[in-house]
């Protein structure tokens, strides 16, 4: 009997030691960390940076009335915390964490362009997060590997300081030459590896940051001294390498492939459906109205008196030439305009629901359901969405044609992240602020001219040109602006409005300017009167507010200003 | 010497036989099915004079002339005493005594034990309770049969998944489904779904079947449910959620009782959908005005022409055969001749979308036995067609099992099972009352709120030329549900082979050694497609046509070596035990492709698409492999003293390959004790109390988690995008936050129970209390992205589940001909999140970060957080300046999906060979976030709204905050702002975007689960046909239910869970209705 147990015992011992359990720990499906490739990670940073920009710009462009705010009647209900999760994901879990992995790998190999580009994109991301949310995790962010699952938010001013340092460090890397510069950045979706262009961008972003900081009285002197390092505050001339030529435009360029999804401009995917008439989403009526041209303030509905802006035919595509509800091509129920609410009459902006010739977007804060109006709505056009230019006359043509997949440049649009005319408008703003209205006026004309020319060039490069009969005159338009400028008591209002018009596709700069200068004034109010304050910053994403114990969601019923927002104005 | 003795005994027998005067003969049959019973003991009462019945159930016994009585007894059957009188032929039918407390039951690792010696709760469900079920999924047949089990389903569609949880969920984010063991070998019951992005994501509908669908309920001999950890220790970490032990007829060690027997069963059931009831008073539109909305708050349908085109006006040229489509909007010109469109109700537009499904099963089983062993064969064929077109399951099961005595000491038992399951369905992605939110198409997402005037079934659904969808919304916002039904599909064909091979070698009378090999392998070929030209309403990635195929190959090998001991140390003391080793290896590999951009309509072949990638349009990889292994050593020892005190001790140590070397070993012990006062102190037993057992147990188990969580890696995407320069861009991204220090989690459970038989066993009681704690849980913690990662696996947190399980059986009537049993089962489980990792607010279990199931310290597991309507201090709801409810900007707990308690009442009345049974289920409390209920009201289609006038104003009850100049709240005034009916029922429900708590309903529900009537034909008739038994039964299932506090006519079935077999609970996203089934079974024994 003992013998039996002994035999059994030995047998079991053999069994327990026989099986190898070590072979299953490495994931056979994925690339191991030791196989990391800096170029592949850099691709991820650049692509997700473009998506982050789009997501951030798309969140705030409703606040500055570029796209229509339709998620609710009030700011509080229009911005759902969970709708911001994706933005947070793109920023932290893609751009920033990938940078954290990529930069040391690249530095170890002496790849200075990789390091610098990583730092610049990291800086832009942090600056934008502060501009949108205020205090955000930075010092404690991205530390999950050392056990911090609840990173506390860093004050906005400290995040700004960190970002400015990143830009400084990036310039140091870019200043290296010869063998110190290391290997080139082979796949650079933005600048093709041009170190000079990246340097210009680093300077422009730092300038942008200091202008915001300069709004804080206690830091104005420090900021102005920094600003003077980029722009001569007496003449308005650039004194550093800024993004101020067409070649330096910082933009992401989309492709035209159906697969993989996301290759096309997201607005194109939205407005140019596979079947005609299935456009979705709305542009803001007021933006359509203001971009269309310079209206006679005394007669804001008379099309004949408009000095047309040459850009509107690039920005928008009207599917209908006139809002005629008896037109059978779209459902008569699609466009239902009641009487404008009384406070719209008081506002006097001249637009409610629809306006001729055939513009149909949505009013600010119209949270009502979606009627079957996809065949009638005004779509995003050739710039920046890569859609169709509007070649239709503004005479009363009932129906143009429905937007559909394949139209225009088939989605090969751009993200205007930082264009050269942004620098021009910034210089004009600085001159107006410095009490130099005449210089500001000159720079303003340059800015408008550059904007129109370069937008036209981008669309032309895509193979679309305006025909003779429908091309508005840039000179006439500049003259109309000059007249308004001369008449304006606050010059910044005119500069701001023109900058805002030029910023289609980039709500971030418009949102910053609006909070900084209150320009453009007199934006379209929400359709329903509400006592809620304007969103001086966004509510935090649900993923941050609900899963991070260091986070406290903002009270959307009070004004939550970011650190540099010192503007006492009650924005609407 | 032996031979000599034998001769002597024989001589004595012969001599005594001569002394007898009478010979009694007869036949013993089973009351249940009239089959002959071999081996029944027949004894003359008060003597040792007796015999056993032969293979045909016949016996012959010589007895003295004077009177007396015969006692017939057999394990598992009621003992019957028959007074002989002057009869010479005595035929007896013995009834089953399934709840007899001396039952031999199967416990862990196939060890058979006497029920009364168990120190923990265990339930056996025999084939009679499982057969004849209209449900083809064996899990659903267990519903209500034992306390402690909660069974939910994803819908009533053929082949849809089921979810079983035993004693609540112990794991926040890990697997909570029990282990299935068939003939001693654990099998895979995973749910693979190439469309569902894994178990925890339900956006595409969780329609893929759980793999226990491959088990044929007709071939089941018995199911033993082990609920507590002390019962399942020997199964290791896989047994931590309870174990369901299935013994198939072909794998039954009983073998065939006769030399040859067989049975043939045929069943046919009708399957019908349970759908809402609708109002037919007003039409499509909003605020009382007609219009082509999704909603149905339009004009009252009183024959008044509307100034609108016919809903199909834009399709009029394509369908000249429908003159009504030509109706254009009335013009304002005088003398108009065209009246405009007159909305008229189409009362059956939704009802007629459904067809009557059917479920037919044919099964044949054959068995034979001889002195060398036995052989059993079974084949069954199931053909089920669901209540919508293109939904169905076809299943073939072949099983062959046998036992052979190879030598005197060596026995081989082997069971082979082959199952082929062919499943298809139109997609049923989760809907939120406005298409689906995950981007996939669904036949149900927009079906139930089809406007009342849209004649879905009589108007065309496809374009004659392009075959594209045609529907009433001219912006193509909704794809016609009929188009999806015809043009989108998910299929799965599984070929599965599972077997158990067992060599048993008898070393001595008291010890044997066995080796068992379990093999479970299947290949599952799944496809998904939708043809091109669907409308918007699902992802633009899919509308150009999509085709996805994937083959998953799963192999589980399970090797066990067992040493079994059983020895009587003295006449009072018995010791039995097992020493075992187990090695189990899981391999899964999936290969798949997805193609987008269909070229020729209707052809589903990858070559017919413009692009093909190895991942889905959402980015999920279709190709992957996982491999893991666990080995364990276990010991189990049981001591029985004088049939009154039983002590069991068990322990297991596991080593798992999914954790790093230093952390992969875990030891966990268990012990149980059972004491029978009625056996210890015979005086204790009385006329009232026949039997009493008090038991206590402590058990523990471990969980090792899933593979590949301890080492970091980068996810690669080789075709992220084609950028503006035309280049295909590849990228790599750090993904999982690896945790090399991940350790096994430990579960412990204390259990106490009492079992009693009273009033001659007419009242039986079985009660258990348990307290289970899962500590240092392996949690997939969802992280704030600002940590740099989306999730990581950590050890933290603790969940407790305390509960009571009670089963009471009363037999008010018990006579030769009549028997009436009533059984009540009661389950109460209270879960609590005892602790969470330091600094955690809450952990997302399932769903989304602002609307989902969460683990929050101090709360029950799975509470639902979402937005809510803020309240004034006195509890009244706050109304905003527009007259609608305020909505919070944060989330809070809005619902607890855990039921307060649930129970079932089963009754069975039999008279001779007729038996009538019913089952009622009740669930008390719990809450559900239900789009099925909210949508019917929010979209204005439910009959609940019949009495409202869509044009009349209503005022929401609530108060409005009053503020002073500086924004401080100074008081509250009652709301007086009127809203339209649509404004109340649409805008202030979840359908119209109000706070999430508006979609929460009490889930209390009562259900008439089952009714059955069964008749066994008299033996005399059957014998003439040379058969041994015929049984006919009629069964109805899920005939009626009521969610007591939900909108009555919405008919939302809260047994359905949108999370399918995942961990989420309390969500209903329009996944498909439940089914009502009824039909007949015929069983012929020969």
PDB file of N, CA and C in Angstrom, chain A residues 218-283:
ATOM      1  N   UNK A 218      -1.338  91.598 -14.645  1.00  0.00           N
ATOM      2  CA  UNK A 218      -0.079  91.420 -13.918  1.00  0.00           C
ATOM      3  C   UNK A 218       1.027  90.838 -14.791  1.00  0.00           C
ATOM      4  N   UNK A 219       0.673  90.273 -15.907  1.00  0.00           N
ATOM      5  CA  UNK A 219       1.693  89.653 -16.759  1.00  0.00           C
ATOM      6  C   UNK A 219       1.837  90.359 -18.101  1.00  0.00           C
ATOM      7  N   UNK A 220       1.125  91.490 -18.247  1.00  0.00           N
ATOM      8  CA  UNK A 220       1.097  92.160 -19.549  1.00  0.00           C
ATOM      9  C   UNK A 220       2.500  92.607 -19.976  1.00  0.00           C
ATOM     10  N   UNK A 221       3.259  93.172 -19.038  1.00  0.00           N
ATOM     11  CA  UNK A 221       4.572  93.705 -19.385  1.00  0.00           C
ATOM     12  C   UNK A 221       5.491  92.578 -19.858  1.00  0.00           C
ATOM     13  N   UNK A 222       5.499  91.487 -19.076  1.00  0.00           N
ATOM     14  CA  UNK A 222       6.318  90.323 -19.437  1.00  0.00           C
ATOM     15  C   UNK A 222       5.920  89.805 -20.825  1.00  0.00           C
ATOM     16  N   UNK A 223       4.605  89.699 -21.024  1.00  0.00           N
ATOM     17  CA  UNK A 223       4.118  89.150 -22.287  1.00  0.00           C
ATOM     18  C   UNK A 223       4.456  90.067 -23.448  1.00  0.00           C
ATOM     19  N   UNK A 224       4.272  91.367 -23.261  1.00  0.00           N
ATOM     20  CA  UNK A 224       4.547  92.288 -24.360  1.00  0.00           C
ATOM     21  C   UNK A 224       6.018  92.262 -24.746  1.00  0.00           C
ATOM     22  N   UNK A 225       6.876  92.097 -23.748  1.00  0.00           N
ATOM     23  CA  UNK A 225       8.305  91.992 -24.052  1.00  0.00           C
ATOM     24  C   UNK A 225       8.569  90.762 -24.917  1.00  0.00           C
ATOM     25  N   UNK A 226       7.892  89.656 -24.585  1.00  0.00           N
ATOM     26  CA  UNK A 226       8.046  88.435 -25.381  1.00  0.00           C
ATOM     27  C   UNK A 226       7.488  88.635 -26.791  1.00  0.00           C
ATOM     28  N   UNK A 227       6.303  89.282 -26.836  1.00  0.00           N
ATOM     29  CA  UNK A 227       5.663  89.509 -28.141  1.00  0.00           C
ATOM     30  C   UNK A 227       6.591  90.329 -29.037  1.00  0.00           C
ATOM     31  N   UNK A 228       7.274  91.311 -28.422  1.00  0.00           N
ATOM     32  CA  UNK A 228       8.163  92.182 -29.188  1.00  0.00           C
ATOM     33  C   UNK A 228       9.306  91.391 -29.831  1.00  0.00           C
ATOM     34  N   UNK A 229       9.550  90.207 -29.297  1.00  0.00           N
ATOM     35  CA  UNK A 229      10.575  89.348 -29.912  1.00  0.00           C
ATOM     36  C   UNK A 229      10.114  88.718 -31.209  1.00  0.00           C
ATOM     37  N   UNK A 230       8.815  88.799 -31.468  1.00  0.00           N
ATOM     38  CA  UNK A 230       8.269  88.202 -32.696  1.00  0.00           C
ATOM     39  C   UNK A 230       7.735  89.261 -33.662  1.00  0.00           C
ATOM     40  N   UNK A 231       7.112  90.285 -33.084  1.00  0.00           N
ATOM     41  CA  UNK A 231       6.508  91.323 -33.928  1.00  0.00           C
ATOM     42  C   UNK A 231       6.950  92.689 -33.382  1.00  0.00           C
ATOM     43  N   UNK A 232       7.366  93.537 -34.279  1.00  0.00           N
ATOM     44  CA  UNK A 232       7.709  94.899 -33.884  1.00  0.00           C
ATOM     45  C   UNK A 232       6.437  95.636 -33.508  1.00  0.00           C
ATOM     46  N   UNK A 233       6.335  96.039 -32.254  1.00  0.00           N
ATOM     47  CA  UNK A 233       5.075  96.599 -31.773  1.00  0.00           C
ATOM     48  C   UNK A 233       4.871  98.047 -32.226  1.00  0.00           C
ATOM     49  N   UNK A 234       5.845  98.615 -32.904  1.00  0.00           N
ATOM     50  CA  UNK A 234       5.623  99.947 -33.469  1.00  0.00           C
ATOM     51  C   UNK A 234       5.207  99.867 -34.930  1.00  0.00           C
ATOM     52  N   UNK A 235       5.794  98.940 -35.657  1.00  0.00           N
ATOM     53  CA  UNK A 235       5.516  98.889 -37.100  1.00  0.00           C
ATOM     54  C   UNK A 235       4.607  97.736 -37.491  1.00  0.00           C
ATOM     55  N   UNK A 236       4.463  96.765 -36.595  1.00  0.00           N
ATOM     56  CA  UNK A 236       3.662  95.611 -36.929  1.00  0.00           C
ATOM     57  C   UNK A 236       4.405  94.597 -37.785  1.00  0.00           C
ATOM     58  N   UNK A 237       5.663  94.830 -38.065  1.00  0.00           N
ATOM     59  CA  UNK A 237       6.406  93.905 -38.915  1.00  0.00           C
ATOM     60  C   UNK A 237       6.898  92.715 -38.117  1.00  0.00           C
ATOM     61  N   UNK A 238       6.980  91.581 -38.780  1.00  0.00           N
ATOM     62  CA  UNK A 238       7.500  90.382 -38.128  1.00  0.00           C
ATOM     63  C   UNK A 238       9.001  90.548 -37.915  1.00  0.00           C
ATOM     64  N   UNK A 239       9.481  90.181 -36.732  1.00  0.00           N
ATOM     65  CA  UNK A 239      10.914  90.256 -36.483  1.00  0.00           C
ATOM     66  C   UNK A 239      11.509  88.864 -36.242  1.00  0.00           C
ATOM     67  N   UNK A 240      10.669  87.861 -36.347  1.00  0.00           N
ATOM     68  CA  UNK A 240      11.174  86.491 -36.234  1.00  0.00           C
ATOM     69  C   UNK A 240      10.576  85.685 -37.384  1.00  0.00           C
ATOM     70  N   UNK A 241      11.063  84.469 -37.530  1.00  0.00           N
ATOM     71  CA  UNK A 241      10.541  83.582 -38.575  1.00  0.00           C
ATOM     72  C   UNK A 241       9.160  83.096 -38.152  1.00  0.00           C
ATOM     73  N   UNK A 242       8.127  83.708 -38.711  1.00  0.00           N
ATOM     74  CA  UNK A 242       6.749  83.317 -38.367  1.00  0.00           C
ATOM     75  C   UNK A 242       6.101  82.603 -39.562  1.00  0.00           C
ATOM     76  N   UNK A 243       4.950  82.022 -39.306  1.00  0.00           N
ATOM     77  CA  UNK A 243       4.172  81.418 -40.396  1.00  0.00           C
ATOM     78  C   UNK A 243       3.517  82.560 -41.155  1.00  0.00           C
ATOM     79  N   UNK A 244       4.213  83.078 -42.166  1.00  0.00           N
ATOM     80  CA  UNK A 244       3.647  84.229 -42.867  1.00  0.00           C
ATOM     81  C   UNK A 244       3.815  84.143 -44.376  1.00  0.00           C
ATOM     82  N   UNK A 245       4.148  82.961 -44.862  1.00  0.00           N
ATOM     83  CA  UNK A 245       4.113  82.773 -46.310  1.00  0.00           C
ATOM     84  C   UNK A 245       3.252  81.565 -46.611  1.00  0.00           C
ATOM     85  N   UNK A 246       2.807  81.490 -47.830  1.00  0.00           N
ATOM     86  CA  UNK A 246       1.909  80.411 -48.217  1.00  0.00           C
ATOM     87  C   UNK A 246       2.559  79.049 -47.988  1.00  0.00           C
ATOM     88  N   UNK A 247       3.864  78.977 -48.227  1.00  0.00           N
ATOM     89  CA  UNK A 247       4.565  77.700 -48.071  1.00  0.00           C
ATOM     90  C   UNK A 247       4.625  77.273 -46.614  1.00  0.00           C
ATOM     91  N   UNK A 248       4.462  78.229 -45.723  1.00  0.00           N
ATOM     92  CA  UNK A 248       4.569  77.902 -44.298  1.00  0.00           C
ATOM     93  C   UNK A 248       3.229  77.527 -43.674  1.00  0.00           C
ATOM     94  N   UNK A 249       2.177  77.557 -44.470  1.00  0.00           N
ATOM     95  CA  UNK A 249       0.851  77.236 -43.917  1.00  0.00           C
ATOM     96  C   UNK A 249       0.875  75.868 -43.248  1.00  0.00           C
ATOM     97  N   UNK A 250       0.430  75.856 -42.009  1.00  0.00           N
ATOM     98  CA  UNK A 250       0.426  74.610 -41.235  1.00  0.00           C
ATOM     99  C   UNK A 250      -0.951  73.988 -41.383  1.00  0.00           C
ATOM    100  N   UNK A 251      -1.025  72.988 -42.247  1.00  0.00           N
ATOM    101  CA  UNK A 251      -2.328  72.392 -42.538  1.00  0.00           C
ATOM    102  C   UNK A 251      -2.155  70.895 -42.746  1.00  0.00           C
ATOM    103  N   UNK A 252      -3.189  70.178 -42.391  1.00  0.00           N
ATOM    104  CA  UNK A 252      -3.210  68.753 -42.691  1.00  0.00           C
ATOM    105  C   UNK A 252      -3.977  68.560 -43.993  1.00  0.00           C
ATOM    106  N   UNK A 253      -3.470  67.691 -44.846  1.00  0.00           N
ATOM    107  CA  UNK A 253      -4.133  67.466 -46.138  1.00  0.00           C
ATOM    108  C   UNK A 253      -4.782  66.090 -46.173  1.00  0.00           C
ATOM    109  N   UNK A 254      -6.085  66.088 -46.394  1.00  0.00           N
ATOM    110  CA  UNK A 254      -6.818  64.823 -46.476  1.00  0.00           C
ATOM    111  C   UNK A 254      -6.710  64.203 -47.857  1.00  0.00           C
ATOM    112  N   UNK A 255      -6.973  62.910 -47.901  1.00  0.00           N
ATOM    113  CA  UNK A 255      -6.985  62.192 -49.171  1.00  0.00           C
ATOM    114  C   UNK A 255      -8.403  61.941 -49.654  1.00  0.00           C
ATOM    115  N   UNK A 256      -8.532  61.069 -50.628  1.00  0.00           N
ATOM    116  CA  UNK A 256      -9.844  60.841 -51.236  1.00  0.00           C
ATOM    117  C   UNK A 256     -10.294  59.393 -51.118  1.00  0.00           C
ATOM    118  N   UNK A 257      -9.566  58.589 -50.372  1.00  0.00           N
ATOM    119  CA  UNK A 257      -9.899  57.162 -50.325  1.00  0.00           C
ATOM    120  C   UNK A 257     -11.145  56.915 -49.487  1.00  0.00           C
ATOM    121  N   UNK A 258     -11.972  55.996 -49.957  1.00  0.00           N
ATOM    122  CA  UNK A 258     -13.135  55.587 -49.177  1.00  0.00           C
ATOM    123  C   UNK A 258     -12.683  54.687 -48.032  1.00  0.00           C
ATOM    124  N   UNK A 259     -11.685  53.888 -48.336  1.00  0.00           N
ATOM    125  CA  UNK A 259     -11.124  52.987 -47.350  1.00  0.00           C
ATOM    126  C   UNK A 259      -9.641  53.242 -47.288  1.00  0.00           C
ATOM    127  N   UNK A 260      -9.014  53.390 -46.111  1.00  0.00           N
ATOM    128  CA  UNK A 260      -9.637  53.366 -44.806  1.00  0.00           C
ATOM    129  C   UNK A 260     -10.510  54.599 -44.566  1.00  0.00           C
ATOM    130  N   UNK A 261     -11.576  54.379 -43.831  1.00  0.00           N
ATOM    131  CA  UNK A 261     -12.456  55.488 -43.491  1.00  0.00           C
ATOM    132  C   UNK A 261     -11.644  56.528 -42.739  1.00  0.00           C
ATOM    133  N   UNK A 262     -11.997  57.782 -42.909  1.00  0.00           N
ATOM    134  CA  UNK A 262     -11.257  58.831 -42.220  1.00  0.00           C
ATOM    135  C   UNK A 262     -10.187  59.444 -43.083  1.00  0.00           C
ATOM    136  N   UNK A 263     -10.027  58.911 -44.303  1.00  0.00           N
ATOM    137  CA  UNK A 263      -9.053  59.513 -45.197  1.00  0.00           C
ATOM    138  C   UNK A 263      -9.553  60.856 -45.725  1.00  0.00           C
ATOM    139  N   UNK A 264     -10.879  60.975 -45.862  1.00  0.00           N
ATOM    140  CA  UNK A 264     -11.457  62.224 -46.365  1.00  0.00           C
ATOM    141  C   UNK A 264     -11.675  63.226 -45.230  1.00  0.00           C
ATOM    142  N   UNK A 265     -11.866  64.471 -45.616  1.00  0.00           N
ATOM    143  CA  UNK A 265     -12.209  65.490 -44.627  1.00  0.00           C
ATOM    144  C   UNK A 265     -13.532  65.114 -43.943  1.00  0.00           C
ATOM    145  N   UNK A 266     -13.568  65.189 -42.620  1.00  0.00           N
ATOM    146  CA  UNK A 266     -14.790  64.760 -41.921  1.00  0.00           C
ATOM    147  C   UNK A 266     -16.041  65.524 -42.345  1.00  0.00           C
ATOM    148  N   UNK A 267     -15.895  66.803 -42.650  1.00  0.00           N
ATOM    149  CA  UNK A 267     -17.072  67.556 -43.115  1.00  0.00           C
ATOM    150  C   UNK A 267     -17.571  67.019 -44.445  1.00  0.00           C
ATOM    151  N   UNK A 268     -16.635  66.578 -45.258  1.00  0.00           N
ATOM    152  CA  UNK A 268     -17.029  66.020 -46.541  1.00  0.00           C
ATOM    153  C   UNK A 268     -17.849  64.753 -46.339  1.00  0.00           C
ATOM    154  N   UNK A 269     -17.372  63.889 -45.430  1.00  0.00           N
ATOM    155  CA  UNK A 269     -18.113  62.662 -45.118  1.00  0.00           C
ATOM    156  C   UNK A 269     -19.529  63.002 -44.668  1.00  0.00           C
ATOM    157  N   UNK A 270     -19.644  64.114 -43.978  1.00  0.00           N
ATOM    158  CA  UNK A 270     -20.911  64.502 -43.380  1.00  0.00           C
ATOM    159  C   UNK A 270     -21.886  65.088 -44.410  1.00  0.00           C
ATOM    160  N   UNK A 271     -21.378  65.954 -45.257  1.00  0.00           N
ATOM    161  CA  UNK A 271     -22.273  66.653 -46.175  1.00  0.00           C
ATOM    162  C   UNK A 271     -22.442  65.964 -47.527  1.00  0.00           C
ATOM    163  N   UNK A 272     -21.465  65.158 -47.908  1.00  0.00           N
ATOM    164  CA  UNK A 272     -21.523  64.553 -49.240  1.00  0.00           C
ATOM    165  C   UNK A 272     -21.802  63.061 -49.107  1.00  0.00           C
ATOM    166  N   UNK A 273     -23.089  62.734 -48.940  1.00  0.00           N
ATOM    167  CA  UNK A 273     -23.497  61.356 -48.712  1.00  0.00           C
ATOM    168  C   UNK A 273     -23.387  60.520 -49.971  1.00  0.00           C
ATOM    169  N   UNK A 274     -23.496  59.227 -49.770  1.00  0.00           N
ATOM    170  CA  UNK A 274     -23.413  58.332 -50.918  1.00  0.00           C
ATOM    171  C   UNK A 274     -24.615  58.530 -51.824  1.00  0.00           C
ATOM    172  N   UNK A 275     -25.795  58.687 -51.205  1.00  0.00           N
ATOM    173  CA  UNK A 275     -26.951  59.028 -52.023  1.00  0.00           C
ATOM    174  C   UNK A 275     -27.138  60.539 -51.976  1.00  0.00           C
ATOM    175  N   UNK A 276     -27.524  61.123 -53.087  1.00  0.00           N
ATOM    176  CA  UNK A 276     -27.767  62.567 -53.088  1.00  0.00           C
ATOM    177  C   UNK A 276     -28.876  62.913 -52.096  1.00  0.00           C
ATOM    178  N   UNK A 277     -28.765  64.060 -51.499  1.00  0.00           N
ATOM    179  CA  UNK A 277     -29.841  64.515 -50.617  1.00  0.00           C
ATOM    180  C   UNK A 277     -29.746  64.010 -49.210  1.00  0.00           C
ATOM    181  N   UNK A 278     -28.632  63.413 -48.834  1.00  0.00           N
ATOM    182  CA  UNK A 278     -28.517  62.865 -47.492  1.00  0.00           C
ATOM    183  C   UNK A 278     -27.517  63.643 -46.637  1.00  0.00           C
ATOM    184  N   UNK A 279     -27.317  64.907 -46.969  1.00  0.00           N
ATOM    185  CA  UNK A 279     -26.395  65.718 -46.172  1.00  0.00           C
ATOM    186  C   UNK A 279     -26.868  65.794 -44.734  1.00  0.00           C
ATOM    187  N   UNK A 280     -25.920  65.895 -43.823  1.00  0.00           N
ATOM    188  CA  UNK A 280     -26.268  65.995 -42.408  1.00  0.00           C
ATOM    189  C   UNK A 280     -25.447  67.067 -41.750  1.00  0.00           C
ATOM    190  N   UNK A 281     -25.928  67.558 -40.630  1.00  0.00           N
ATOM    191  CA  UNK A 281     -25.227  68.616 -39.901  1.00  0.00           C
ATOM    192  C   UNK A 281     -25.625  69.965 -40.477  1.00  0.00           C
ATOM    193  N   UNK A 282     -25.411  71.008 -39.717  1.00  0.00           N
ATOM    194  CA  UNK A 282     -25.821  72.326 -40.197  1.00  0.00           C
ATOM    195  C   UNK A 282     -24.719  73.345 -39.992  1.00  0.00           C
ATOM    196  N   UNK A 283     -24.624  74.261 -40.951  1.00  0.00           N
ATOM    197  CA  UNK A 283     -23.809  75.450 -40.743  1.00  0.00           C
ATOM    198  C   UNK A 283     -24.698  76.494 -40.085  1.00  0.00           C
TER     199      UNK A 283
END
